[in-house]
Coordinates of C-alpha atoms and ligand atoms in Angstrom, one line a residue:
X1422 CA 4.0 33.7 14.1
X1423 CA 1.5 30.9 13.7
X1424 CA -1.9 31.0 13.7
X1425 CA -3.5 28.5 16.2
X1426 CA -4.9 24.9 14.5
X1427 CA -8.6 25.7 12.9
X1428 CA -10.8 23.4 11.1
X1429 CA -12.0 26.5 9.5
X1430 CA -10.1 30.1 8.6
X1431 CA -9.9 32.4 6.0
X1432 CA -7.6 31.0 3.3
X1433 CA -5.4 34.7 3.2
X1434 CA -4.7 33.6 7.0
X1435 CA -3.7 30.0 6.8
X1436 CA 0.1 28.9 7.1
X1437 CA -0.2 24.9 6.9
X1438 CA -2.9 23.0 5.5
X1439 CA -3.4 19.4 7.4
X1440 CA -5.1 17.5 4.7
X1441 CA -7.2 14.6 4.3
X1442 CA -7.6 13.6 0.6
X1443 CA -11.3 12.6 1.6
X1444 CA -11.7 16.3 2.7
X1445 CA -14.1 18.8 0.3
X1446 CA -11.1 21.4 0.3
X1447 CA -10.2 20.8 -3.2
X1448 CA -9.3 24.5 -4.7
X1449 CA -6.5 25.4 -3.2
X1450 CA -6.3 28.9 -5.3
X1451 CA -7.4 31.0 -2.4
X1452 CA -4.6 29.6 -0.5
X1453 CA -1.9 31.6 -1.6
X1454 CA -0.4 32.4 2.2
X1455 CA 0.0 28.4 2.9
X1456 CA 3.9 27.4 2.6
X1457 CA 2.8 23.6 2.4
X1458 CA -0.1 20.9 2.0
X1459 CA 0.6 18.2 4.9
X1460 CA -1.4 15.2 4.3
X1461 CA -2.3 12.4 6.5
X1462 CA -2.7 9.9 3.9
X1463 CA 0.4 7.9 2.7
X1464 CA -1.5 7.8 -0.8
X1465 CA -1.8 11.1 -2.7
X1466 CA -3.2 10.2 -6.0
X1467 CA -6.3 12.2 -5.1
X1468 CA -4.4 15.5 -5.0
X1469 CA -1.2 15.0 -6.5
X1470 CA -2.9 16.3 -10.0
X1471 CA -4.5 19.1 -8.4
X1472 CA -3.7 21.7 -10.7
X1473 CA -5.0 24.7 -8.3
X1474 CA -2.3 22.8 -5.6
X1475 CA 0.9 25.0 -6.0
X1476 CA 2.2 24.6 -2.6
X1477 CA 4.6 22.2 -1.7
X1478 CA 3.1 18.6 -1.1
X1479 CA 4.4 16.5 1.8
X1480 CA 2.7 12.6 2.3
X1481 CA 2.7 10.9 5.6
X1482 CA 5.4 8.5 6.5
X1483 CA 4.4 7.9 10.0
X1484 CA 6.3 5.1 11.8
X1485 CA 3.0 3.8 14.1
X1486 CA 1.3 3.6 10.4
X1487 CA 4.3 1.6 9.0
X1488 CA 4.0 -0.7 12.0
X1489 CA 0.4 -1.7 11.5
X1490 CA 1.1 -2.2 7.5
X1491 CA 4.3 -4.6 8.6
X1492 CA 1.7 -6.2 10.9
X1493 CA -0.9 -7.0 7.9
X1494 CA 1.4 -8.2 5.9
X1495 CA 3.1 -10.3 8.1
X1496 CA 0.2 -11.8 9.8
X1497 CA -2.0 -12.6 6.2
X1498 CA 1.8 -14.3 4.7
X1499 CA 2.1 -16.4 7.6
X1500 CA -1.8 -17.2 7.6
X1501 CA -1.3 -18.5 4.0
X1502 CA 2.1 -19.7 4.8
X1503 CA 1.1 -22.1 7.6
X1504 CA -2.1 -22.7 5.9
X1505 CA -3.9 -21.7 8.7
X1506 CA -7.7 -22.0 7.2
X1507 CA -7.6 -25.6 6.7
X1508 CA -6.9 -25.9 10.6
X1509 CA -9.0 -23.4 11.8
X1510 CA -12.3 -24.1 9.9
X1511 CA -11.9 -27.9 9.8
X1512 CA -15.6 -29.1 9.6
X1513 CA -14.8 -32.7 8.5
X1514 CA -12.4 -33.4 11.7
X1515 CA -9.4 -34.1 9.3
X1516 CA -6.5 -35.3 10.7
X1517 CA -4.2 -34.2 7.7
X1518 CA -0.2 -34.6 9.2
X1519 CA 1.4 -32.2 6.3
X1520 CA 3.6 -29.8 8.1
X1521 CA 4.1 -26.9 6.1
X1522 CA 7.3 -26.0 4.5
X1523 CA 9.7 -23.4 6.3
X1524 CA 9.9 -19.8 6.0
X1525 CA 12.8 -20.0 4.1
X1526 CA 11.4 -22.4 1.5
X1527 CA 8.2 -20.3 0.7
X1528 CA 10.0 -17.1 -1.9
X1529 CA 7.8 -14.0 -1.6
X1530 CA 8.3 -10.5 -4.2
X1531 CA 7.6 -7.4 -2.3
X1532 CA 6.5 -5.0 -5.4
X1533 CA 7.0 -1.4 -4.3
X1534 CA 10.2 -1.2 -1.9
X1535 CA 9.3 2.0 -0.5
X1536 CA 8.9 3.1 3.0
X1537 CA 6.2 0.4 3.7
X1538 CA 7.2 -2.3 1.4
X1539 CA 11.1 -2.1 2.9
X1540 CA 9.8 -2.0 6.1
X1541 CA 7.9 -5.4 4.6
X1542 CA 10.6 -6.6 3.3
X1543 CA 12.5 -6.6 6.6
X1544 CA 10.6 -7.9 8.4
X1545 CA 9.9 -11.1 6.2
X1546 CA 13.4 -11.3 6.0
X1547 CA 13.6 -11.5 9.5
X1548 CA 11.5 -14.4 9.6
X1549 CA 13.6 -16.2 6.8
X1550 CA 11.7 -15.8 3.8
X1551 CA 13.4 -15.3 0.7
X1552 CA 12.2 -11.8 0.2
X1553 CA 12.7 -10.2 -3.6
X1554 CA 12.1 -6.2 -3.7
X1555 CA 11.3 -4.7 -6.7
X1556 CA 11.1 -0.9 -7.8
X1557 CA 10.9 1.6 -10.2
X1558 CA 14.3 2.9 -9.6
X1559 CA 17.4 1.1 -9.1
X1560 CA 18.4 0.4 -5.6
X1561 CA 21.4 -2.3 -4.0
X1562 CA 19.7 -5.4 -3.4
X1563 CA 16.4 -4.8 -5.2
X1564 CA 14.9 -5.1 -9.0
X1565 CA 13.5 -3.2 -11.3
X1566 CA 12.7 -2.5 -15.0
X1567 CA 10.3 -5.2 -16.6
X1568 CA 12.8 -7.8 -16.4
X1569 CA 13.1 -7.5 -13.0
X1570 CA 9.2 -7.3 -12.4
X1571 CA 9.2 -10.6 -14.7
X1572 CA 12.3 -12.1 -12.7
X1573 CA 10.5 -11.3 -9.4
X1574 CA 6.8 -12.8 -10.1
X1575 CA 8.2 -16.0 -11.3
X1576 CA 9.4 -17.8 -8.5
X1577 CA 7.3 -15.7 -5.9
X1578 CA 4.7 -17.7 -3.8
X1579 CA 4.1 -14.3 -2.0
X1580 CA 2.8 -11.3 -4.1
X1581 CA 2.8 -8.7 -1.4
X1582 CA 1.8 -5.1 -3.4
X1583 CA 2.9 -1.9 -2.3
X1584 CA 3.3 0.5 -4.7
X1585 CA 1.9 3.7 -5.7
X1586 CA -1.4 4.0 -8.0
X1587 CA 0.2 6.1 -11.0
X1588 CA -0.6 6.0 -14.4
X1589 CA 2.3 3.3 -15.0
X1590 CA 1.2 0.9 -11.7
X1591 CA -1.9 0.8 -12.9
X1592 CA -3.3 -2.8 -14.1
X1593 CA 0.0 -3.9 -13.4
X1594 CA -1.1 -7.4 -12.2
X1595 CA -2.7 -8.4 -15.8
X1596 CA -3.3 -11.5 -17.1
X1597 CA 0.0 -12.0 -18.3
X1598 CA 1.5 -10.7 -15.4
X1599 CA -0.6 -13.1 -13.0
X1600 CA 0.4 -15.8 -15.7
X1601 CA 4.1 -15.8 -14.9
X1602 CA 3.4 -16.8 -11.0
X1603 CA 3.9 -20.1 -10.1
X1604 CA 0.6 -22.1 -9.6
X1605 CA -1.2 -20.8 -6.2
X1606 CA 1.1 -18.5 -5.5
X1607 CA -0.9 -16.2 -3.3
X1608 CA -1.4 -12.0 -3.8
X1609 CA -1.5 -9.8 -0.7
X1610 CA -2.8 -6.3 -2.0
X1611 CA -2.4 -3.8 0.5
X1612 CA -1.3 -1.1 -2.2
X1613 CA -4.2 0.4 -4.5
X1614 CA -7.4 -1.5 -6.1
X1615 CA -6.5 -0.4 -9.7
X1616 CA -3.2 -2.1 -9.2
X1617 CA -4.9 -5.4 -10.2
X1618 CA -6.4 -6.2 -13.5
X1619 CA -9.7 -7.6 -11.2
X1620 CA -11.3 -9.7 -14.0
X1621 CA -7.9 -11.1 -14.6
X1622 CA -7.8 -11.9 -11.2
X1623 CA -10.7 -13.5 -11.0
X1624 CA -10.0 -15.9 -13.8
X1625 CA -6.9 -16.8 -12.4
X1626 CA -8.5 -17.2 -9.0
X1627 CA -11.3 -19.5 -10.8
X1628 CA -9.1 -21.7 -12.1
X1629 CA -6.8 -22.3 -9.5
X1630 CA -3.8 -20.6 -11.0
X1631 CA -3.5 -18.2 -8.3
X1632 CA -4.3 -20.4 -4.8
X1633 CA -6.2 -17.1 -2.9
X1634 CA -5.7 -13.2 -3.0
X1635 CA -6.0 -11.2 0.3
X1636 CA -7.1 -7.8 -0.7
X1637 CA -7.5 -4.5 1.3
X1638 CA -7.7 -1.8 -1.2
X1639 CA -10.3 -2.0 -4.4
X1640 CA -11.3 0.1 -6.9
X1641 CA -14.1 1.5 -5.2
X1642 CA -13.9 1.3 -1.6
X1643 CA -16.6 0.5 0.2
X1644 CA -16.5 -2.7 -2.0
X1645 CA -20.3 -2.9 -3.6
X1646 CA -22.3 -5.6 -2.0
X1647 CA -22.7 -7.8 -5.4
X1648 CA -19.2 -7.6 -5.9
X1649 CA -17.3 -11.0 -6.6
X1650 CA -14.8 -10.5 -4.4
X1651 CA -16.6 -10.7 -1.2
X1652 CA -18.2 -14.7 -2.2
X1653 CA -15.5 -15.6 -3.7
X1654 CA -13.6 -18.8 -1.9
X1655 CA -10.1 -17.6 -2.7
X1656 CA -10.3 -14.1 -1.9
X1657 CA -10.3 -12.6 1.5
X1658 CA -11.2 -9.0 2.1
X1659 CA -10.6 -6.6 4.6
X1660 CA -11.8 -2.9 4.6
X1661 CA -9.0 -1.1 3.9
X1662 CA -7.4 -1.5 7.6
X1663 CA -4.2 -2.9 6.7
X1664 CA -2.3 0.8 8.0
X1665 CA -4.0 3.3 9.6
X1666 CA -2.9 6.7 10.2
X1667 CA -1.9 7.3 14.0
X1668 CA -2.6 10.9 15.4
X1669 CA -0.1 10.2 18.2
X1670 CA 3.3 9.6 15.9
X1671 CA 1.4 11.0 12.6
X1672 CA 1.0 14.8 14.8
X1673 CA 4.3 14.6 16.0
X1674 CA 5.6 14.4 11.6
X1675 CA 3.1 17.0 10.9
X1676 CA 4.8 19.4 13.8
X1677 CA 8.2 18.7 12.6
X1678 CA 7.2 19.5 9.1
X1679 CA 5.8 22.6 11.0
X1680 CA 8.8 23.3 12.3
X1681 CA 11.1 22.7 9.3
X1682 CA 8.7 25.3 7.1
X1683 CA 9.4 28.0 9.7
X1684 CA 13.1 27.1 10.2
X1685 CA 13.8 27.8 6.1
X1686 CA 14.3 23.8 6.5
X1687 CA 13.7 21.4 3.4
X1688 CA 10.0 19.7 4.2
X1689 CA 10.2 16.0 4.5
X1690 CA 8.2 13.6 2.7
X1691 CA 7.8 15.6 -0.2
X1692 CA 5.8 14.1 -3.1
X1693 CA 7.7 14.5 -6.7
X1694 CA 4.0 15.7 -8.7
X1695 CA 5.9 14.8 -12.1
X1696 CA 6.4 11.6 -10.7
X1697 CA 3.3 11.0 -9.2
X1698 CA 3.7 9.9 -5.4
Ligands
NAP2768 P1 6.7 5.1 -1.1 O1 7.6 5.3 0.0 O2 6.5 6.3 -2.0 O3 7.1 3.9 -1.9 C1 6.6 3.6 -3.2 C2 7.4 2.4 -3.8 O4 6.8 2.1 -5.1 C3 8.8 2.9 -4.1 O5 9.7 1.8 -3.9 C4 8.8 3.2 -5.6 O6 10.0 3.0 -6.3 C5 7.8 2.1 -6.1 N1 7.2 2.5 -7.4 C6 6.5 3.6 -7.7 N2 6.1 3.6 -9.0 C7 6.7 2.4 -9.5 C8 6.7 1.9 -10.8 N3 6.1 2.5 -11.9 N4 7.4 0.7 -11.0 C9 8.0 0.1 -9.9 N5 8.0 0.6 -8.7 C10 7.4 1.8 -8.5 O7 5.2 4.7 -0.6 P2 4.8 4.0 0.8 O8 4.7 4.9 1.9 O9 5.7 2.8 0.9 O10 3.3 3.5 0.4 C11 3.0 2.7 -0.7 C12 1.5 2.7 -0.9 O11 0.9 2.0 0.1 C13 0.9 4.1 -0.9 O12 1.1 4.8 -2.1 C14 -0.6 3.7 -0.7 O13 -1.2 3.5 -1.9 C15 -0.5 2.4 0.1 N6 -1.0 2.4 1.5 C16 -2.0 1.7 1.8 C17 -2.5 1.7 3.1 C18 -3.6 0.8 3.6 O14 -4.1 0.9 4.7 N7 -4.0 -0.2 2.8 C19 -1.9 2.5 4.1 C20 -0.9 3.3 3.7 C21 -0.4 3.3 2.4 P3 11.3 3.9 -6.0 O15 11.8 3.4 -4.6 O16 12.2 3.6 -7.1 O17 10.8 5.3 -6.0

């Protein structure tokens, strides 16, 4: 039988933990009872190294969450992709007639073709754009490997990132990385700060080799005051909104996970720790 939900319980009673990476619960020793870690985050790389975490690990994948991401990432592409800012603040009263090129002409790379970046994916595709996935492991109609990370970034107008941070996707946006894009080719980092090499950013911003970057996660979140980002004229930042998660559709994957554990029923979204996410 379960115990009702607590925000606090003695650890030889507890059955589930709900968790919130941000939470102080970090030794998970005197949990020995729990048959699972549930957390609300889609990101785990603040527990997945938990050494004291024994328990299964299950991440969210929460459908109202993956909505909201395919909204960011659809809204800020077609922002850049109409070039929207030059209309909207337009101080100078220019009447410039250059219509923008269609959906279909502006190549994006969605990098991390997992449940948010396919959802991502499809819905640019939907909208025409020629939409290149790319992934660690093989999959039908995607890249991967560093030939197909190389393939992908040079012809893509669109950077939209959503992988994992792991030890390998760190810095992966480096210099030489950012180099292969086509001039002002625009980055859409929705994914993790420490995906991006930032000083290589910014001197690819500063010179005009990449046109703008539109960036929601960052190394250290809330972004400092003095940080470059936030004057810069090419970056746009927002605080870490692009996906929320929802307690309506994210309760109702924690109860089936619930449900599954006391059923004998494999958990879903469980995170691979070897892997990483
Ligand atoms: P997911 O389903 O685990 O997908 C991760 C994708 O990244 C998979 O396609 C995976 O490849 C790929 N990947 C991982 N390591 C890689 C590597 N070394 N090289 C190439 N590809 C690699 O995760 P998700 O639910 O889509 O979420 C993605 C990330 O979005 C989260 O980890 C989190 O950081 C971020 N996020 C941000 C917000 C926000 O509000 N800004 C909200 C939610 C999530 P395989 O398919 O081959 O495994």
């Amino acid at each position: 039988m379960l115990a009702a939900l607590v925000t606090r319980a003695a650890p030889g009673t507890v059955d589930y933990i709900v968790y919130a990476p941000s939470s102080p619960l970090q030794d998970f020793t005197p949990y020995q009872r729990a048959k699972a870690v549930l957390s609300l985050w889609a990101g785990v790389e603040r527990i997945v190294g938990n050494a004291t975490l024994t328990q299964p690990l299950c991440r969210m994948v929460d459908p109202a969450l993956t909505e909201g991401m395919v909204e960011w990432v659809v809204g800020h592409s077609l922002r850049h992709h109409l070039g929207m800012d030059s209309h909207i603040v337009n101080p100078g009263h220019l009447w410039d007639p250059t219509c923008p090129p269609l959906a279909r002409e502006r190549p994006v790379a969605v990098l991390g073709m997992g449940a948010l970046g396919a959802a991502c994916a499809a819905a640019l595709r939907a909208l025409n754009f020629p939409v290149t996935g790319w992934s660690r492991t093989e999959k039908p109609g995607c890249l991967h490997g560093e030939a197909g990370l190389r393939q992908a970034l040079s012809t893509a107008q669109i950077v939209v990132l959503l992988l994992p941070k792991t030890p390998e996707t760190e810095d992966l946006l480096n210099a030489s990385r950012l180099a292969l894009l086509p001039r002002g080719a625009v980055i859409l980092n929705p994914g993790r700060g420490p995906l991006i090499d930032d000083a290589a950013l910014l001197a690819a911003l500063d010179c005009g080799h990449i046109g703008h970057a539109t960036l929601d996660v960052f190394r250290v979140e809330p972004l400092p005051k003095d940080h470059p980002f936030w004057a810069h004229p090419r970056v746009t930042v927002t605080p870490h909104i692009a996906a929320d998660t929802r307690t309506t559709s994210a309760a109702r994957v924690i109860a089936e996970n619930i449900r599954r554990g006391e059923a004998g029923e494999p958990f879903l979204h469980l995170v691979d720790r070897a892997r990483g996410y």
